Amino acid sequence: ILCCRQCERAGTRMGKAPATYGASTHGLRGDYSGMLADYTVEQDYASYDEAAQGRWRRLYARQMKLVPGRACPEFLRVIETLDYEQGVPRFAEVNQRLSAATGWQVVAVPGLLPENVFFGHLAARRFPVPVWLREESEFDYIVEPDIFHDFFGHVPLLFDPVFADYMQAYGRGGLKAEGLHALEYLARLYWYTVEFGLIDTPQGLRIYGAGILSSPSEIDHALASPEPRRIAFDLRRVMRTRYKIDSFQQSYFVIDDFGQLFRETAPDFTPIYQQVAAQSTLAAGEVLPGERLFG
Ligand code: PHE
Ligand code: CO
């Protein structure tokens, strides 16, 4: 949940915030007052009123019309089985299926987390999800990740064994990158894979990035618009590339399969961070000579 849309802005705010993230003092959305030391809270299911339940069902129905033939098969296979059409999911129910499939859990949190807390959860195969749902005025666009973005966009892929291992490796890599002052590079990797990744399949390009899958308008932009660049995934290239947090992406990176993602991110990043730091940073929409582009 760290790196969705406005995470950079939120991260900046967090950097300035006092050591405790009390709801009244830091400007982040969510109630951080009753959480445990690992930032988890109980999901108070009665807190979702009828308006919220109806909003969830409309968000879900709208998105389900858009994903067939556009989301990757790994996503589509799972989303149907999750009973999301009933209303806001219960963490405990999703966890029964998810832990059986890959050993992952979703944990309820107040909202955005400090980076080290977020990485620590991922490293332990726990995906943090805010308990709150967006307001009606945010139906089309939400500036922070909410429970819909996370359950719809992220959770289905955690059922895929290879992608699940990638996410855990990412969490471990995050804890390590903090000491190497390389979080900026690692955040770009998350952004261009977990949030906005495309995948090449025999049927054509498909989406696996949660930021696209949970957006009503970016689905079409990512796959069909002539505007953005669709560039073959290259680890160093991704780490060099800035991204847009408040508009459609100008570039997407395309993987062949989740195995490629796992393999290419498996090596020790320490020397890779040094190489990337020595190279120029690229603008979001920039294309380099000789780069392999998808249509
Ligand atoms: N291999 C990375 C490192 O050594 C860790 C990592 C794996 C980061 C997968 C992101 C994704 O730092
Ligand atoms: Co997200």
PDB file of C-alpha atoms in Angstrom, residues 95-249:
ATOM      1  CA  ASN A  95      -7.063 -15.009   4.870  1.00  0.00           C
ATOM      2  CA  GLN A  96      -8.463 -18.530   5.066  1.00  0.00           C
ATOM      3  CA  ARG A  97      -8.095 -18.876   1.296  1.00  0.00           C
ATOM      4  CA  LEU A  98      -4.963 -16.795   0.903  1.00  0.00           C
ATOM      5  CA  SER A  99      -2.935 -18.517   3.623  1.00  0.00           C
ATOM      6  CA  ALA A 100      -3.902 -21.902   2.193  1.00  0.00           C
ATOM      7  CA  ALA A 101      -2.752 -20.839  -1.289  1.00  0.00           C
ATOM      8  CA  THR A 102       0.585 -19.129  -0.621  1.00  0.00           C
ATOM      9  CA  GLY A 103       1.014 -18.584   3.118  1.00  0.00           C
ATOM     10  CA  TRP A 104       0.315 -14.858   2.755  1.00  0.00           C
ATOM     11  CA  GLN A 105      -2.021 -12.902   5.053  1.00  0.00           C
ATOM     12  CA  VAL A 106      -3.706  -9.537   4.754  1.00  0.00           C
ATOM     13  CA  VAL A 107      -3.466  -7.441   7.921  1.00  0.00           C
ATOM     14  CA  ALA A 108      -5.675  -4.468   8.757  1.00  0.00           C
ATOM     15  CA  VAL A 109      -3.901  -1.142   9.313  1.00  0.00           C
ATOM     16  CA  PRO A 110      -5.075   2.475   9.813  1.00  0.00           C
ATOM     17  CA  GLY A 111      -3.588   3.740   6.522  1.00  0.00           C
ATOM     18  CA  LEU A 112      -0.187   4.443   4.995  1.00  0.00           C
ATOM     19  CA  LEU A 113       2.736   3.088   7.007  1.00  0.00           C
ATOM     20  CA  PRO A 114       6.306   4.175   7.666  1.00  0.00           C
ATOM     21  CA  GLU A 115       8.503   2.470   5.103  1.00  0.00           C
ATOM     22  CA  ASN A 116      10.328   0.124   7.476  1.00  0.00           C
ATOM     23  CA  VAL A 117       7.029  -1.089   8.973  1.00  0.00           C
ATOM     24  CA  PHE A 118       5.616  -1.709   5.504  1.00  0.00           C
ATOM     25  CA  PHE A 119       8.717  -3.632   4.386  1.00  0.00           C
ATOM     26  CA  GLY A 120       8.723  -5.656   7.623  1.00  0.00           C
ATOM     27  CA  HIS A 121       5.178  -6.845   6.963  1.00  0.00           C
ATOM     28  CA  LEU A 122       5.943  -7.849   3.373  1.00  0.00           C
ATOM     29  CA  ALA A 123       9.087  -9.695   4.466  1.00  0.00           C
ATOM     30  CA  ALA A 124       6.860 -11.733   6.824  1.00  0.00           C
ATOM     31  CA  ARG A 125       4.316 -12.413   4.040  1.00  0.00           C
ATOM     32  CA  ARG A 126       1.771  -9.987   5.474  1.00  0.00           C
ATOM     33  CA  PHE A 127       0.151  -7.465   3.162  1.00  0.00           C
ATOM     34  CA  PRO A 128      -1.066  -4.353   5.046  1.00  0.00           C
ATOM     35  CA  VAL A 129      -4.486  -3.051   3.968  1.00  0.00           C
ATOM     36  CA  PRO A 130      -6.211   0.105   5.291  1.00  0.00           C
ATOM     37  CA  VAL A 131      -9.562  -0.659   6.933  1.00  0.00           C
ATOM     38  CA  TRP A 132     -11.310   2.375   5.479  1.00  0.00           C
ATOM     39  CA  LEU A 133     -13.187   2.726   2.193  1.00  0.00           C
ATOM     40  CA  ARG A 134     -13.055   5.864   0.043  1.00  0.00           C
ATOM     41  CA  GLU A 135     -15.882   8.406   0.266  1.00  0.00           C
ATOM     42  CA  GLU A 136     -18.521   8.809  -2.405  1.00  0.00           C
ATOM     43  CA  SER A 137     -16.790  11.973  -3.667  1.00  0.00           C
ATOM     44  CA  GLU A 138     -13.705   9.822  -4.337  1.00  0.00           C
ATOM     45  CA  PHE A 139     -15.576   7.180  -6.317  1.00  0.00           C
ATOM     46  CA  ASP A 140     -13.610   7.843  -9.525  1.00  0.00           C
ATOM     47  CA  TYR A 141     -10.291   8.874  -8.081  1.00  0.00           C
ATOM     48  CA  ILE A 142      -8.628   8.297  -4.725  1.00  0.00           C
ATOM     49  CA  VAL A 143      -5.363   9.863  -3.619  1.00  0.00           C
ATOM     50  CA  GLU A 144      -4.348   7.207  -1.056  1.00  0.00           C
ATOM     51  CA  PRO A 145      -4.720   3.431  -1.213  1.00  0.00           C
ATOM     52  CA  ASP A 146      -7.976   2.318   0.427  1.00  0.00           C
ATOM     53  CA  ILE A 147      -9.465  -1.092   1.173  1.00  0.00           C
ATOM     54  CA  PHE A 148     -10.887  -1.365  -2.358  1.00  0.00           C
ATOM     55  CA  HIS A 149      -7.603  -0.652  -4.117  1.00  0.00           C
ATOM     56  CA  ASP A 150      -5.791  -3.210  -1.989  1.00  0.00           C
ATOM     57  CA  PHE A 151      -8.321  -6.053  -1.949  1.00  0.00           C
ATOM     58  CA  PHE A 152      -9.225  -5.678  -5.597  1.00  0.00           C
ATOM     59  CA  GLY A 153      -5.832  -4.753  -7.051  1.00  0.00           C
ATOM     60  CA  HIS A 154      -3.234  -6.463  -4.872  1.00  0.00           C
ATOM     61  CA  VAL A 155      -4.781  -9.450  -3.102  1.00  0.00           C
ATOM     62  CA  PRO A 156      -5.569 -11.651  -6.150  1.00  0.00           C
ATOM     63  CA  LEU A 157      -1.920 -11.676  -7.267  1.00  0.00           C
ATOM     64  CA  LEU A 158      -0.802 -12.773  -3.786  1.00  0.00           C
ATOM     65  CA  PHE A 159      -2.450 -16.106  -4.676  1.00  0.00           C
ATOM     66  CA  ASP A 160       0.165 -16.659  -7.394  1.00  0.00           C
ATOM     67  CA  PRO A 161       3.125 -18.549  -5.888  1.00  0.00           C
ATOM     68  CA  VAL A 162       5.819 -16.792  -7.919  1.00  0.00           C
ATOM     69  CA  PHE A 163       4.391 -13.316  -7.536  1.00  0.00           C
ATOM     70  CA  ALA A 164       3.885 -13.995  -3.812  1.00  0.00           C
ATOM     71  CA  ASP A 165       7.580 -14.838  -3.463  1.00  0.00           C
ATOM     72  CA  TYR A 166       8.507 -11.690  -5.375  1.00  0.00           C
ATOM     73  CA  MET A 167       6.529  -9.561  -2.924  1.00  0.00           C
ATOM     74  CA  GLN A 168       8.280 -11.117   0.052  1.00  0.00           C
ATOM     75  CA  ALA A 169      11.672 -10.637  -1.590  1.00  0.00           C
ATOM     76  CA  TYR A 170      10.711  -7.029  -2.191  1.00  0.00           C
ATOM     77  CA  GLY A 171      10.005  -6.526   1.510  1.00  0.00           C
ATOM     78  CA  ARG A 172      13.370  -7.981   2.467  1.00  0.00           C
ATOM     79  CA  GLY A 173      14.996  -5.864  -0.206  1.00  0.00           C
ATOM     80  CA  GLY A 174      13.306  -2.792   1.245  1.00  0.00           C
ATOM     81  CA  LEU A 175      14.749  -3.356   4.703  1.00  0.00           C
ATOM     82  CA  LYS A 176      18.172  -3.745   3.099  1.00  0.00           C
ATOM     83  CA  ALA A 177      17.803  -0.723   0.791  1.00  0.00           C
ATOM     84  CA  GLU A 178      17.106   1.567   3.743  1.00  0.00           C
ATOM     85  CA  GLY A 179      20.681   1.088   4.947  1.00  0.00           C
ATOM     86  CA  LEU A 180      22.007   1.651   1.428  1.00  0.00           C
ATOM     87  CA  HIS A 181      19.997   4.874   0.944  1.00  0.00           C
ATOM     88  CA  ALA A 182      18.515   3.362  -2.200  1.00  0.00           C
ATOM     89  CA  LEU A 183      14.798   3.548  -1.400  1.00  0.00           C
ATOM     90  CA  GLU A 184      14.167   5.878  -4.313  1.00  0.00           C
ATOM     91  CA  TYR A 185      15.381   3.238  -6.778  1.00  0.00           C
ATOM     92  CA  LEU A 186      13.508   0.443  -5.061  1.00  0.00           C
ATOM     93  CA  ALA A 187      10.297   2.488  -4.950  1.00  0.00           C
ATOM     94  CA  ARG A 188      10.492   2.886  -8.741  1.00  0.00           C
ATOM     95  CA  LEU A 189      10.679  -0.890  -9.080  1.00  0.00           C
ATOM     96  CA  TYR A 190       7.523  -1.275  -6.956  1.00  0.00           C
ATOM     97  CA  TRP A 191       5.769   1.419  -8.895  1.00  0.00           C
ATOM     98  CA  TYR A 192       6.511   0.039 -12.356  1.00  0.00           C
ATOM     99  CA  THR A 193       5.824  -3.593 -11.407  1.00  0.00           C
ATOM    100  CA  VAL A 194       3.449  -4.089  -8.457  1.00  0.00           C
ATOM    101  CA  GLU A 195       1.421  -0.956  -9.166  1.00  0.00           C
ATOM    102  CA  PHE A 196       1.661  -0.338 -12.928  1.00  0.00           C
ATOM    103  CA  GLY A 197       3.119  -3.484 -14.478  1.00  0.00           C
ATOM    104  CA  LEU A 198       2.089  -4.996 -17.819  1.00  0.00           C
ATOM    105  CA  ILE A 199       2.713  -8.591 -18.882  1.00  0.00           C
ATOM    106  CA  ASP A 200       3.112 -10.058 -22.365  1.00  0.00           C
ATOM    107  CA  THR A 201       0.922 -13.113 -23.010  1.00  0.00           C
ATOM    108  CA  PRO A 202       0.186 -15.206 -26.132  1.00  0.00           C
ATOM    109  CA  GLN A 203      -3.172 -13.353 -26.269  1.00  0.00           C
ATOM    110  CA  GLY A 204      -1.502  -9.931 -26.119  1.00  0.00           C
ATOM    111  CA  LEU A 205      -0.556  -7.414 -23.430  1.00  0.00           C
ATOM    112  CA  ARG A 206      -2.331  -7.802 -20.101  1.00  0.00           C
ATOM    113  CA  ILE A 207      -2.314  -5.876 -16.808  1.00  0.00           C
ATOM    114  CA  TYR A 208      -0.967  -7.114 -13.484  1.00  0.00           C
ATOM    115  CA  GLY A 209      -0.316  -3.755 -11.745  1.00  0.00           C
ATOM    116  CA  ALA A 210      -2.788  -3.008  -8.948  1.00  0.00           C
ATOM    117  CA  GLY A 211      -2.814   0.736  -9.605  1.00  0.00           C
ATOM    118  CA  ILE A 212      -4.158   0.040 -13.087  1.00  0.00           C
ATOM    119  CA  LEU A 213      -6.480  -2.829 -12.149  1.00  0.00           C
ATOM    120  CA  SER A 214      -8.301  -0.792  -9.496  1.00  0.00           C
ATOM    121  CA  SER A 215      -8.669   2.318 -11.683  1.00  0.00           C
ATOM    122  CA  PRO A 216     -11.722   2.755 -13.918  1.00  0.00           C
ATOM    123  CA  SER A 217      -9.900   4.899 -16.472  1.00  0.00           C
ATOM    124  CA  GLU A 218      -6.272   3.758 -16.491  1.00  0.00           C
ATOM    125  CA  ILE A 219      -7.148   0.230 -17.652  1.00  0.00           C
ATOM    126  CA  ASP A 220      -7.941   1.494 -21.119  1.00  0.00           C
ATOM    127  CA  HIS A 221      -5.113   4.024 -21.133  1.00  0.00           C
ATOM    128  CA  ALA A 222      -2.533   1.405 -20.206  1.00  0.00           C
ATOM    129  CA  LEU A 223      -3.511  -1.100 -22.899  1.00  0.00           C
ATOM    130  CA  ALA A 224      -5.179   0.818 -25.707  1.00  0.00           C
ATOM    131  CA  SER A 225      -4.080   4.458 -25.749  1.00  0.00           C
ATOM    132  CA  PRO A 226      -1.454   5.427 -28.360  1.00  0.00           C
ATOM    133  CA  GLU A 227       0.007   7.893 -25.837  1.00  0.00           C
ATOM    134  CA  PRO A 228       2.124   5.935 -23.335  1.00  0.00           C
ATOM    135  CA  ARG A 229       5.321   4.040 -24.044  1.00  0.00           C
ATOM    136  CA  ARG A 230       5.255   0.294 -23.354  1.00  0.00           C
ATOM    137  CA  ILE A 231       8.854  -0.736 -22.778  1.00  0.00           C
ATOM    138  CA  ALA A 232      10.360  -4.199 -22.243  1.00  0.00           C
ATOM    139  CA  PHE A 233      11.253  -4.609 -18.564  1.00  0.00           C
ATOM    140  CA  ASP A 234      14.866  -3.898 -17.670  1.00  0.00           C
ATOM    141  CA  LEU A 235      15.793  -3.626 -13.996  1.00  0.00           C
ATOM    142  CA  ARG A 236      18.311  -0.786 -14.217  1.00  0.00           C
ATOM    143  CA  ARG A 237      16.166   1.107 -16.692  1.00  0.00           C
ATOM    144  CA  VAL A 238      13.198   0.940 -14.312  1.00  0.00           C
ATOM    145  CA  MET A 239      15.301   2.097 -11.363  1.00  0.00           C
ATOM    146  CA  ARG A 240      16.391   5.157 -13.363  1.00  0.00           C
ATOM    147  CA  THR A 241      12.894   6.201 -14.398  1.00  0.00           C
ATOM    148  CA  ARG A 242      10.822   8.823 -12.555  1.00  0.00           C
ATOM    149  CA  TYR A 243       7.078   8.319 -12.331  1.00  0.00           C
ATOM    150  CA  LYS A 244       3.910  10.380 -12.241  1.00  0.00           C
ATOM    151  CA  ILE A 245       1.834  10.151  -9.094  1.00  0.00           C
ATOM    152  CA  ASP A 246      -1.117  12.292 -10.094  1.00  0.00           C
ATOM    153  CA  SER A 247      -1.769  11.456 -13.750  1.00  0.00           C
ATOM    154  CA  PHE A 248      -1.820   8.439 -16.047  1.00  0.00           C
ATOM    155  CA  GLN A 249       1.597   6.864 -16.515  1.00  0.00           C
TER     156      GLN A 249
END
